[in-house]
């Protein structure tokens, strides 16, 4: 079923209009469950702009249907400093460093929209590197990102960039924080930040309020008391609901999954996945060799085309059919589904010169059943997923801002949560730079200003079209609307348009003058030839050859239709000939 944007969701509509009608770079954020991923998918499906979808990690890129930032821009993994000599244009240093093939350089030049998902995990230095590359390969050093539009999607209150201690020490010399919004380029361009407000995942106002306080780091004793009512909730013997454990540490997750699998009776069956071409291990959405037993709890890692499950649905393996390559899984809502292997693609973007469009090139594929063991997963891997029931295990410690919020906000209700340990104040922390940045969200003046600027661009385009058609009054009408809309007659864009059109007028005037001069020269030559024919006609008359004389006079008229002398001689001779014939 085709998704229809919520017409009553003002923030959603604002972001959509900015992406559709402007070149304004946009940061789209929002609490968990507000529809950020839905927005991204809708834009990708409906935009007519030449675009790419990028993400900081392989799995995020595969899920978004795109490529990783590092592979697309061929970025090294060390800190990319603003004064890096490899980014210099002197002696073509930047070209030698990146070694982009001709087709990729053309792709970078033709791009109109760059979408980056999970932007909260992207470091500031990477954004500045992207800015530099786009300026150079767009042949537009003056404008941030080479004049391209960026759509950045994510929630800075959730997962933050992974920065090792040695990297942090280096980056601190150049950036106030490692977060993407600290990139230097944002001091040269206004990034309009829109926060989606309407929560679709949770419906309980009290639970939404607690999550909001945790997200913003303003949790109080009442919030913690309400949350901790979910600590020590006993397992019910007849509770058939499936719970998944969200833990902060990978070793806890691996231990729970292997232990639970071993507890099940019977022999385990290994399903061997298939990789073709280039598909990095780090991007695999599930195990290459998937070990399962009947009774194993799993999570789906891909949406079903028939919508029987979505990425994040929990289920239990009820059986296999090895000959038919089928898993039978009972989902947590009681439906039994036959599950076939699915294929994921590792792609890169290329530019088709003939079709003038961006295309996806398949580098490799991975085929496996779209499930993974899921008695437990890491909080990091739960990003973007939704669960009806979850065990939150913070016993490994919360070591990154936003982890507690990510874990709790995966759940659709407070009743669906079980806590392995009480949540304390130390488990909830938000970096002060994020709180400061968040004050810019949903700045109505910034949104309206960007939309007004877009309207001016529409007027400028209409003015250019009217001029090209020779409709100079229409050109002036649209041009002055554009100036009034944006008051930018002294700005480079308006000046370039005026200069371009005046150059056209001057060129046409020069061409016109040249044509007039050529016409005068041609007329002089024709008169000269016409006179010669008249002289020949006169000679024919002297020799009493009137028919030959008439032919010469007629040739003179053919060369110069307005030559009066020739017409007079023709009329006079015509009368003589008629009289003679009579």
Coordinates of C-alpha atoms in Angstrom, one line a residue:
X1 CA 0.0 0.0 0.0
X2 CA 1.4 3.4 -1.0
X3 CA 2.4 5.6 1.9
X4 CA 0.6 9.0 2.0
X5 CA 2.3 11.8 4.0
X6 CA 0.4 12.9 7.1
X7 CA -1.1 16.2 5.9
X8 CA -1.7 17.3 9.5
X9 CA 2.0 16.7 10.5
X10 CA 3.3 20.2 9.9
X11 CA 7.0 19.3 10.5
X12 CA 6.8 16.4 8.0
X13 CA 5.3 18.7 5.4
X14 CA 7.8 21.5 6.0
X15 CA 10.7 19.1 5.5
X16 CA 9.1 17.6 2.4
X17 CA 8.6 21.1 0.9
X18 CA 12.2 22.1 1.6
X19 CA 13.5 19.0 -0.1
X20 CA 11.1 19.2 -3.0
X21 CA 11.3 22.9 -3.8
X22 CA 14.6 24.3 -2.5
X23 CA 18.3 23.6 -2.4
X24 CA 18.3 24.3 1.3
X25 CA 20.2 21.7 3.4
X26 CA 18.0 20.1 6.0
X27 CA 18.6 18.2 9.2
X28 CA 15.6 16.0 9.9
X29 CA 15.4 14.7 13.5
X30 CA 12.8 13.6 15.9
X31 CA 12.1 11.3 18.8
X32 CA 12.1 7.6 18.4
X33 CA 9.0 6.5 16.4
X34 CA 8.2 9.8 14.8
X35 CA 8.7 8.6 11.2
X36 CA 12.3 9.6 10.2
X37 CA 12.9 6.4 8.3
X38 CA 9.5 6.6 6.7
X39 CA 10.3 10.2 5.5
X40 CA 13.6 9.0 4.0
X41 CA 12.0 6.2 2.1
X42 CA 9.3 8.5 0.8
X43 CA 11.8 11.1 -0.5
X44 CA 13.9 8.5 -2.2
X45 CA 10.9 7.1 -4.0
X46 CA 9.4 10.4 -5.1
X47 CA 12.2 12.9 -5.6
X48 CA 13.1 13.8 -9.2
X49 CA 16.5 15.1 -8.0
X50 CA 19.7 13.1 -8.8
X51 CA 20.4 11.7 -5.4
X52 CA 22.4 9.1 -3.4
X53 CA 21.7 7.6 0.0
X54 CA 24.7 7.2 2.4
X55 CA 25.2 6.0 6.0
X56 CA 28.1 5.8 8.4
X57 CA 28.0 1.9 8.8
X58 CA 27.6 -0.9 6.4
X59 CA 24.5 -2.3 8.0
X60 CA 22.8 1.1 8.2
X61 CA 23.7 1.6 4.5
X62 CA 22.3 -1.8 3.5
X63 CA 19.1 -1.1 5.4
X64 CA 18.7 2.3 3.8
X65 CA 19.3 0.9 0.4
X66 CA 22.5 2.9 -0.2
X67 CA 26.2 3.0 0.3
X68 CA 28.6 3.9 3.2
X69 CA 30.0 7.3 3.4
X70 CA 33.6 6.0 3.4
X71 CA 33.1 3.8 0.3
X72 CA 31.2 6.4 -1.7
X73 CA 33.7 9.2 -1.1
X74 CA 36.7 6.8 -0.7
X75 CA 37.5 8.3 2.7
X76 CA 40.3 7.0 4.9
X77 CA 39.4 6.0 8.4
X78 CA 41.8 8.3 10.3
X79 CA 40.7 11.8 11.4
X80 CA 40.4 14.1 8.4
X81 CA 41.7 17.5 9.5
X82 CA 40.8 20.8 7.8
X83 CA 44.5 21.5 7.0
X84 CA 45.2 18.1 5.5
X85 CA 47.5 18.7 2.5
X86 CA 45.9 15.8 0.7
X87 CA 42.8 18.0 0.3
X88 CA 44.7 20.8 -1.5
X89 CA 44.2 21.7 -5.1
X90 CA 47.8 22.8 -5.5
X91 CA 49.5 20.5 -8.1
X92 CA 46.3 18.4 -8.2
X93 CA 47.1 16.9 -4.7
X94 CA 43.4 16.1 -4.0
X95 CA 43.0 14.3 -7.3
X96 CA 46.1 12.2 -6.7
X97 CA 44.9 11.4 -3.2
X98 CA 41.3 10.2 -4.1
X99 CA 42.0 8.9 -7.6
X100 CA 38.3 9.0 -8.6
X101 CA 37.7 7.4 -12.0
X102 CA 36.2 9.7 -14.7
X103 CA 32.7 8.2 -14.2
X104 CA 32.8 8.9 -10.4
X105 CA 33.9 12.5 -10.9
X106 CA 31.0 13.0 -13.3
X107 CA 28.7 11.5 -10.7
X108 CA 29.9 13.9 -8.0
X109 CA 29.4 16.8 -10.4
X110 CA 25.9 15.9 -11.4
X111 CA 24.6 15.1 -7.9
X112 CA 21.8 17.3 -6.7
X113 CA 20.8 15.8 -3.3
X114 CA 23.0 13.9 -0.9
X115 CA 21.1 12.0 1.8
X116 CA 22.9 10.8 4.9
X117 CA 21.1 8.5 7.3
X118 CA 22.0 7.9 11.0
X119 CA 23.8 11.3 10.9
X120 CA 24.2 11.3 14.7
X121 CA 27.0 8.7 14.3
X122 CA 28.9 10.8 11.7
X123 CA 31.9 12.9 12.9
X124 CA 32.4 16.6 12.2
X125 CA 35.6 16.1 10.3
X126 CA 33.9 13.7 7.9
X127 CA 31.3 16.3 7.1
X128 CA 34.0 18.9 6.3
X129 CA 35.8 16.4 4.1
X130 CA 32.5 15.8 2.2
X131 CA 32.1 19.5 1.8
X132 CA 35.6 19.9 0.4
X133 CA 35.2 17.0 -2.1
X134 CA 31.8 18.2 -3.3
X135 CA 33.2 21.8 -3.9
X136 CA 36.1 20.5 -5.9
X137 CA 34.3 18.0 -8.0
X138 CA 31.3 20.2 -8.6
X139 CA 33.7 23.0 -9.8
X140 CA 32.0 25.3 -7.3
X141 CA 34.5 26.2 -4.6
X142 CA 32.5 29.2 -3.5
X143 CA 29.4 27.4 -2.2
X144 CA 29.2 25.0 0.7
X145 CA 28.9 21.4 -0.5
X146 CA 29.5 22.7 -4.0
X147 CA 25.9 24.0 -4.1
X148 CA 24.5 20.5 -3.5
X149 CA 21.5 20.0 -1.1
X150 CA 22.1 17.8 1.9
X151 CA 19.3 15.9 3.8
X152 CA 20.7 14.7 7.1
X153 CA 18.5 12.2 9.0
X154 CA 18.9 11.0 12.5
X155 CA 18.6 11.9 16.2
X156 CA 21.5 13.4 18.1
X157 CA 19.9 12.3 21.3
X158 CA 20.4 8.7 20.3
X159 CA 23.6 7.0 19.2
X160 CA 26.7 9.3 19.1
X161 CA 29.9 9.0 16.9
X162 CA 32.3 6.3 18.0
X163 CA 35.6 8.2 18.6
X164 CA 38.6 6.4 20.1
X165 CA 40.7 8.1 22.7
X166 CA 43.6 9.0 20.4
X167 CA 41.2 10.3 17.7
X168 CA 39.4 12.4 20.2
X169 CA 42.7 14.0 21.3
X170 CA 43.5 15.0 17.7
X171 CA 39.9 16.2 16.8
X172 CA 39.7 18.3 20.0
X173 CA 42.4 20.6 18.5
X174 CA 40.2 21.5 15.6
X175 CA 36.5 20.9 16.7
X176 CA 34.6 21.9 19.8
X177 CA 32.9 18.4 19.7
X178 CA 33.0 15.3 17.4
X179 CA 29.3 15.7 16.5
X180 CA 28.5 16.4 12.8
X181 CA 27.0 19.8 13.6
X182 CA 30.4 21.0 14.8
X183 CA 31.7 20.8 11.2
X184 CA 33.2 24.1 10.1
X185 CA 31.1 24.2 7.0
X186 CA 28.0 25.0 9.0
X187 CA 29.4 28.4 9.9
X188 CA 29.0 29.2 6.2
X189 CA 25.6 27.8 5.6
X190 CA 22.3 27.7 7.5
X191 CA 21.3 24.2 8.3
X192 CA 17.5 24.2 8.8
X193 CA 16.8 21.7 11.6
X194 CA 13.3 20.2 11.7
X195 CA 12.2 17.9 14.5
X196 CA 9.3 15.6 13.9
X197 CA 7.0 15.9 16.9
X198 CA 4.2 13.4 16.3
X199 CA 5.0 10.0 17.9
X200 CA 3.6 7.0 16.0
X201 CA 5.3 4.2 17.9
X202 CA 3.9 4.9 21.4
X203 CA 0.4 6.0 22.3
X204 CA 0.5 6.3 26.2
X205 CA 1.1 10.0 27.0
X206 CA 2.6 9.2 30.4
X207 CA 5.2 6.9 28.8
X208 CA 5.9 9.4 26.0
X209 CA 6.5 12.0 28.6
X210 CA 9.0 9.9 30.5
X211 CA 10.9 9.0 27.3
X212 CA 11.0 12.7 26.4
X213 CA 12.5 13.6 29.8
X214 CA 15.1 10.8 29.3
X215 CA 15.9 12.0 25.8
X216 CA 16.5 15.5 27.0
X217 CA 18.4 14.5 30.1
X218 CA 15.9 16.2 32.5
X219 CA 14.7 13.0 34.2
X220 CA 13.4 13.5 37.7
X221 CA 12.6 11.2 40.6
X222 CA 9.0 10.7 39.5
X223 CA 10.1 9.5 36.1
X224 CA 12.6 7.1 37.5
X225 CA 10.1 5.8 40.0
X226 CA 7.6 5.2 37.2
X227 CA 10.2 3.4 35.0
X228 CA 11.5 1.2 37.9
X229 CA 8.0 -0.2 38.5
X230 CA 9.2 -2.5 35.6
X231 CA 12.1 -3.8 37.6
X232 CA 11.7 -7.2 39.2
X233 CA 8.5 -8.0 37.3
X234 CA 8.3 -11.8 37.7
X235 CA 8.0 -14.2 34.7
X236 CA 4.6 -15.7 34.5
X237 CA 4.6 -19.5 33.9
X238 CA 1.8 -19.1 31.3
X239 CA 3.3 -16.0 29.7
X240 CA 3.8 -16.9 26.1
X241 CA 4.8 -13.4 25.0
X242 CA 8.2 -13.2 23.4
X243 CA 10.7 -10.9 25.0
X244 CA 14.0 -9.8 23.5
X245 CA 16.9 -8.6 25.7
X246 CA 18.5 -5.3 24.8
X247 CA 22.0 -5.1 26.3
X248 CA 24.8 -2.5 26.1
X249 CA 27.6 -5.1 25.8
X250 CA 28.1 -7.4 22.8
X251 CA 29.6 -10.2 25.0
X252 CA 26.4 -10.3 27.1
X253 CA 24.3 -10.6 24.0
X254 CA 26.5 -13.4 22.5
X255 CA 26.4 -15.3 25.9
X256 CA 22.6 -15.1 26.2
X257 CA 22.0 -16.3 22.6
X258 CA 24.5 -19.2 22.7
X259 CA 23.3 -20.3 26.2
X260 CA 19.6 -20.2 25.2
X261 CA 20.2 -22.1 22.0
X262 CA 22.2 -24.8 23.8
X263 CA 19.3 -25.2 26.3
X264 CA 17.0 -26.3 23.5
X265 CA 16.7 -30.0 22.8
X266 CA 17.8 -31.6 19.5
X267 CA 20.6 -31.0 17.1
X268 CA 21.3 -27.6 15.7
X269 CA 21.1 -27.1 11.9
X270 CA 23.5 -24.7 10.2
X271 CA 22.2 -22.7 7.2
X272 CA 25.1 -21.6 5.0
X273 CA 24.6 -18.2 3.4
X274 CA 26.0 -17.3 0.0
X275 CA 28.1 -14.3 -0.9
X276 CA 28.7 -13.3 -4.5
X277 CA 31.1 -10.6 -5.6
X278 CA 32.0 -8.0 -3.1
X279 CA 30.0 -8.0 0.2
X280 CA 32.1 -7.0 3.3
X281 CA 31.6 -9.2 6.5
X282 CA 31.0 -6.0 8.4
X283 CA 27.9 -5.3 6.3
X284 CA 26.3 -8.7 6.7
X285 CA 22.8 -8.2 8.3
X286 CA 22.8 -11.7 9.8
X287 CA 25.3 -14.6 10.2
X288 CA 26.9 -16.1 7.1
X289 CA 26.5 -19.5 8.8
X290 CA 23.1 -19.3 10.7
X291 CA 22.8 -21.9 13.5
X292 CA 19.2 -22.6 14.5
X293 CA 17.0 -25.2 16.3
X294 CA 13.2 -25.5 16.5
X295 CA 12.2 -23.3 19.4
X296 CA 15.0 -20.7 18.7
X297 CA 13.9 -17.1 19.2
X298 CA 14.7 -15.0 16.2
X299 CA 14.3 -11.4 14.9
X300 CA 13.6 -10.6 11.3
X301 CA 16.2 -8.4 9.7
X302 CA 14.3 -7.4 6.5
X303 CA 10.8 -6.3 5.6
X304 CA 8.6 -8.9 3.9
X305 CA 7.4 -8.0 0.5
X306 CA 4.0 -9.5 1.4
X307 CA 4.0 -7.5 4.7
X308 CA 3.7 -10.6 6.9
X309 CA 6.6 -9.2 9.1
X310 CA 8.8 -6.2 9.2
X311 CA 12.4 -5.6 10.2
X312 CA 12.3 -6.1 14.0
X313 CA 9.5 -8.6 14.2
X314 CA 10.2 -11.3 16.8
X315 CA 9.3 -14.9 16.2
X316 CA 10.1 -18.6 17.1
X317 CA 11.4 -21.2 14.7
X318 CA 8.8 -24.0 14.6
X319 CA 10.5 -26.2 12.0
X320 CA 12.5 -26.5 8.7
X321 CA 12.1 -28.0 5.3
X322 CA 15.7 -28.5 4.1
X323 CA 14.7 -29.7 0.7
X324 CA 12.4 -26.7 0.0
X325 CA 14.8 -24.3 1.7
X326 CA 12.1 -23.1 4.0
X327 CA 11.9 -22.0 7.6
X328 CA 8.6 -22.1 9.5
X329 CA 8.4 -19.3 12.0
X330 CA 5.6 -18.4 14.5
X331 CA 5.6 -14.6 14.8
X332 CA 4.9 -12.9 18.1
X333 CA 1.3 -12.1 16.9
X334 CA 0.6 -15.8 16.5
X335 CA 1.0 -16.1 12.7
X336 CA 3.0 -19.0 11.2
X337 CA 5.0 -17.9 8.2
X338 CA 7.0 -19.9 5.7
X339 CA 10.2 -18.0 5.2
X340 CA 12.5 -18.3 2.2
X341 CA 16.1 -17.0 1.8
X342 CA 16.4 -13.3 0.9
X343 CA 19.1 -11.4 -1.0
X344 CA 20.7 -8.2 0.0
X345 CA 22.7 -6.1 -2.5
X346 CA 25.9 -4.2 -1.9
X347 CA 25.8 -1.3 -4.4
X348 CA 27.7 1.7 -5.5
X349 CA 26.4 4.6 -7.5
X350 CA 27.5 5.4 -11.1
X351 CA 26.5 8.1 -13.5
X352 CA 25.0 7.2 -16.9
X353 CA 26.2 9.8 -19.3
X354 CA 23.7 8.9 -22.1
X355 CA 20.6 8.8 -19.8
X356 CA 21.9 11.7 -17.7
X357 CA 20.9 9.9 -14.5
X358 CA 22.4 8.2 -11.4
X359 CA 22.3 4.4 -11.5
X360 CA 23.0 1.7 -8.9
X361 CA 25.8 -0.8 -9.8
X362 CA 25.6 -4.1 -7.9
X363 CA 29.0 -5.0 -6.5
X364 CA 27.9 -8.2 -4.7
X365 CA 25.0 -10.0 -3.0
X366 CA 24.4 -11.9 0.2
X367 CA 21.7 -14.6 0.3
X368 CA 20.5 -16.0 3.6
X369 CA 17.3 -16.4 5.7
X370 CA 16.3 -12.9 6.9
X371 CA 16.6 -13.8 10.6
X372 CA 19.1 -13.8 13.4
X373 CA 19.1 -15.3 16.9
X374 CA 17.4 -12.8 19.1
X375 CA 16.9 -13.8 22.7
X376 CA 19.2 -10.7 22.9
X377 CA 20.7 -8.0 20.7
X378 CA 22.8 -5.0 21.4
X379 CA 21.2 -1.6 22.0
X380 CA 23.3 -0.4 19.1
X381 CA 21.7 -3.0 16.7
X382 CA 18.2 -2.2 18.0
X383 CA 18.4 1.3 16.5
X384 CA 15.4 1.9 14.3
X385 CA 13.5 -1.2 15.5
X386 CA 10.2 -1.5 17.4
X387 CA 9.3 -4.2 20.0
X388 CA 6.1 -4.9 21.9
X389 CA 8.1 -6.5 24.7
X390 CA 11.8 -6.2 25.7
X391 CA 14.1 -6.9 28.6
X392 CA 16.4 -3.9 29.1
X393 CA 19.8 -5.0 30.5
X394 CA 21.9 -2.0 31.5
X395 CA 24.1 -4.1 33.9
X396 CA 27.0 -3.8 31.5
X397 CA 27.0 -0.1 32.1
X398 CA 25.9 2.8 29.9
X399 CA 29.0 4.2 28.2
X400 CA 27.5 6.4 25.5
X401 CA 25.0 9.2 25.6
X402 CA 21.6 8.2 24.4
X403 CA 21.9 4.5 25.0
X404 CA 19.3 4.3 27.7
X405 CA 16.9 6.4 25.6
X406 CA 17.5 4.2 22.6
X407 CA 16.8 1.0 24.6
X408 CA 13.6 2.2 26.3
X409 CA 12.2 3.9 23.2
X410 CA 12.3 0.7 21.2
X411 CA 9.2 -0.4 23.2
X412 CA 5.7 0.5 22.3
X413 CA 4.5 0.7 25.9
X414 CA 5.8 0.8 29.5
X415 CA 4.0 -2.5 30.2
X416 CA 6.1 -4.2 27.6
X417 CA 9.4 -3.4 29.4
X418 CA 11.2 -5.5 32.0
X419 CA 14.3 -4.1 33.6
X420 CA 17.2 -6.3 34.6
X421 CA 18.4 -3.5 37.0
X422 CA 16.8 -0.3 38.1
X423 CA 17.5 2.8 36.0
X424 CA 19.5 5.4 37.9
X425 CA 20.3 9.0 37.2
X426 CA 23.8 7.9 36.1
X427 CA 22.3 5.9 33.3
X428 CA 20.7 9.0 31.8
X429 CA 23.0 11.7 30.5
X430 CA 23.0 14.0 27.5
X431 CA 26.0 16.0 26.3
X432 CA 25.6 19.8 26.8
X433 CA 26.5 20.5 23.2
X434 CA 23.6 18.4 22.0
X435 CA 21.2 20.4 24.3
X436 CA 22.5 23.6 22.9
X437 CA 22.2 22.4 19.3
X438 CA 18.6 21.3 19.9
X439 CA 17.5 24.8 20.6
X440 CA 17.7 25.5 16.9
X441 CA 15.1 22.8 16.1
X442 CA 11.9 23.9 14.3
X443 CA 12.9 27.6 13.9
X444 CA 9.8 28.9 12.1
X445 CA 11.7 31.9 10.8
X446 CA 14.4 29.7 9.2
X447 CA 11.9 27.4 7.6
X448 CA 9.8 30.3 6.2
X449 CA 12.9 32.1 5.0
X450 CA 14.1 29.0 3.1
X451 CA 10.7 28.6 1.5
X452 CA 10.6 32.2 0.5
X453 CA 14.0 31.9 -1.1
X454 CA 12.7 28.9 -3.0
X455 CA 9.9 31.0 -4.3
X456 CA 12.4 33.6 -5.6
X457 CA 14.2 30.8 -7.5
X458 CA 10.9 29.9 -9.1
X459 CA 10.4 33.5 -10.2
X460 CA 14.0 33.7 -11.5
X461 CA 13.5 30.6 -13.6
X462 CA 10.2 32.0 -15.0
X463 CA 12.0 35.3 -15.9
X464 CA 14.7 33.4 -17.8
X465 CA 12.1 31.4 -19.7
X466 CA 10.1 34.6 -20.6
X467 CA 13.3 36.2 -21.8
X468 CA 14.3 33.3 -24.0
X469 CA 10.9 33.4 -25.6
X470 CA 11.3 37.1 -26.4
X471 CA 8.6 38.1 -23.8
X472 CA 10.5 41.0 -22.3
X473 CA 7.5 42.4 -20.4
X474 CA 7.0 38.9 -18.8
X475 CA 10.7 38.8 -18.1
X476 CA 10.6 42.1 -16.2
X477 CA 7.4 41.1 -14.3
X478 CA 8.9 37.8 -13.0
X479 CA 12.3 39.3 -12.4
X480 CA 11.0 42.0 -10.1
X481 CA 8.9 39.5 -8.3
X482 CA 12.0 37.5 -7.6
X483 CA 13.9 40.6 -6.3
X484 CA 11.0 41.6 -4.1
X485 CA 10.6 38.1 -2.8
X486 CA 14.3 37.8 -1.7
X487 CA 15.7 41.4 -1.9
X488 CA 18.9 40.0 -3.4
X489 CA 19.4 42.2 -6.5
X490 CA 23.0 42.8 -5.3
X491 CA 23.7 39.1 -4.6
X492 CA 25.8 37.1 -7.0
X493 CA 22.9 34.9 -8.3
X494 CA 20.8 37.9 -9.3
X495 CA 23.8 39.7 -10.8
X496 CA 24.7 36.6 -12.8
X497 CA 21.2 36.4 -14.2
X498 CA 21.2 40.1 -15.2
X499 CA 24.7 39.9 -16.6
X500 CA 23.9 36.8 -18.6
X501 CA 20.7 38.3 -20.1
X502 CA 22.4 41.6 -20.9
X503 CA 25.2 39.7 -22.6
X504 CA 22.6 38.0 -24.7
X505 CA 21.1 41.4 -25.7
X506 CA 24.5 42.8 -26.5
X507 CA 25.4 39.7 -28.6
X508 CA 22.1 40.0 -30.5
X509 CA 22.7 43.7 -31.1
X510 CA 26.1 43.0 -32.5
X511 CA 24.8 40.1 -34.7
X512 CA 22.0 42.4 -35.9
X513 CA 24.4 45.1 -36.9
X514 CA 26.6 42.6 -38.7
X515 CA 23.6 41.3 -40.6
X516 CA 22.4 44.8 -41.6
X517 CA 25.9 45.6 -42.9
X518 CA 26.0 42.4 -44.8
X519 CA 22.5 43.1 -46.3
X520 CA 23.7 46.6 -47.4
X521 CA 26.8 45.1 -49.1
X522 CA 24.6 42.4 -50.8
X523 CA 22.1 45.1 -52.0
X524 CA 25.0 47.1 -53.6
X525 CA 26.2 44.0 -55.5
X526 CA 22.7 43.2 -56.7
X527 CA 22.1 46.8 -58.0
X528 CA 25.5 46.6 -59.8
X529 CA 24.5 43.3 -61.5
X530 CA 21.0 44.7 -62.3
X531 CA 22.5 47.7 -64.1
X532 CA 24.7 45.4 -66.1
X533 CA 21.6 43.5 -67.3
X534 CA 19.9 46.8 -68.2
X535 CA 22.9 47.8 -70.3
X536 CA 22.8 44.5 -72.1
X537 CA 19.1 45.0 -72.7
X538 CA 19.7 48.4 -74.1
X539 CA 22.4 47.0 -76.4
X540 CA 19.9 44.3 -77.6
X541 CA 17.4 47.0 -78.5
X542 CA 20.0 48.8 -80.6
X543 CA 20.6 45.6 -82.4
X544 CA 16.8 45.3 -82.9
X545 CA 16.5 42.3 -80.6
X546 CA 13.5 43.3 -78.4
X547 CA 12.8 39.7 -77.0
X548 CA 16.5 39.4 -75.8
X549 CA 16.3 42.9 -74.4
X550 CA 13.1 42.0 -72.4
X551 CA 14.9 38.9 -71.0
X552 CA 17.7 41.0 -69.7
X553 CA 15.4 43.6 -68.2
X554 CA 13.4 40.8 -66.4
X555 CA 16.7 39.4 -65.0
X556 CA 17.4 42.9 -63.6
X557 CA 14.0 42.9 -61.9
X558 CA 14.6 39.4 -60.5
X559 CA 17.8 40.6 -58.8
X560 CA 16.3 43.9 -57.6
X561 CA 12.4 43.7 -57.5
X562 CA 12.2 47.3 -56.5
X563 CA 14.5 48.6 -59.2
X564 CA 12.3 51.3 -60.9
X565 CA 14.5 51.8 -63.9
X566 CA 14.1 48.1 -64.9
X567 CA 10.4 48.2 -64.5
X568 CA 10.0 51.4 -66.6
X569 CA 12.0 49.8 -69.5
X570 CA 9.9 46.5 -69.2
X571 CA 6.6 48.4 -69.3
X572 CA 7.8 50.6 -72.3
X573 CA 9.1 47.6 -74.2
X574 CA 6.0 45.6 -73.4
X575 CA 3.8 48.2 -75.1
X576 CA 6.1 48.3 -78.2
X577 CA 6.0 44.5 -78.5
X578 CA 2.3 44.4 -78.1
X579 CA 1.8 47.1 -80.7
X580 CA 4.2 45.3 -83.1
X581 CA 2.4 42.0 -82.6
X582 CA -0.9 43.8 -83.3

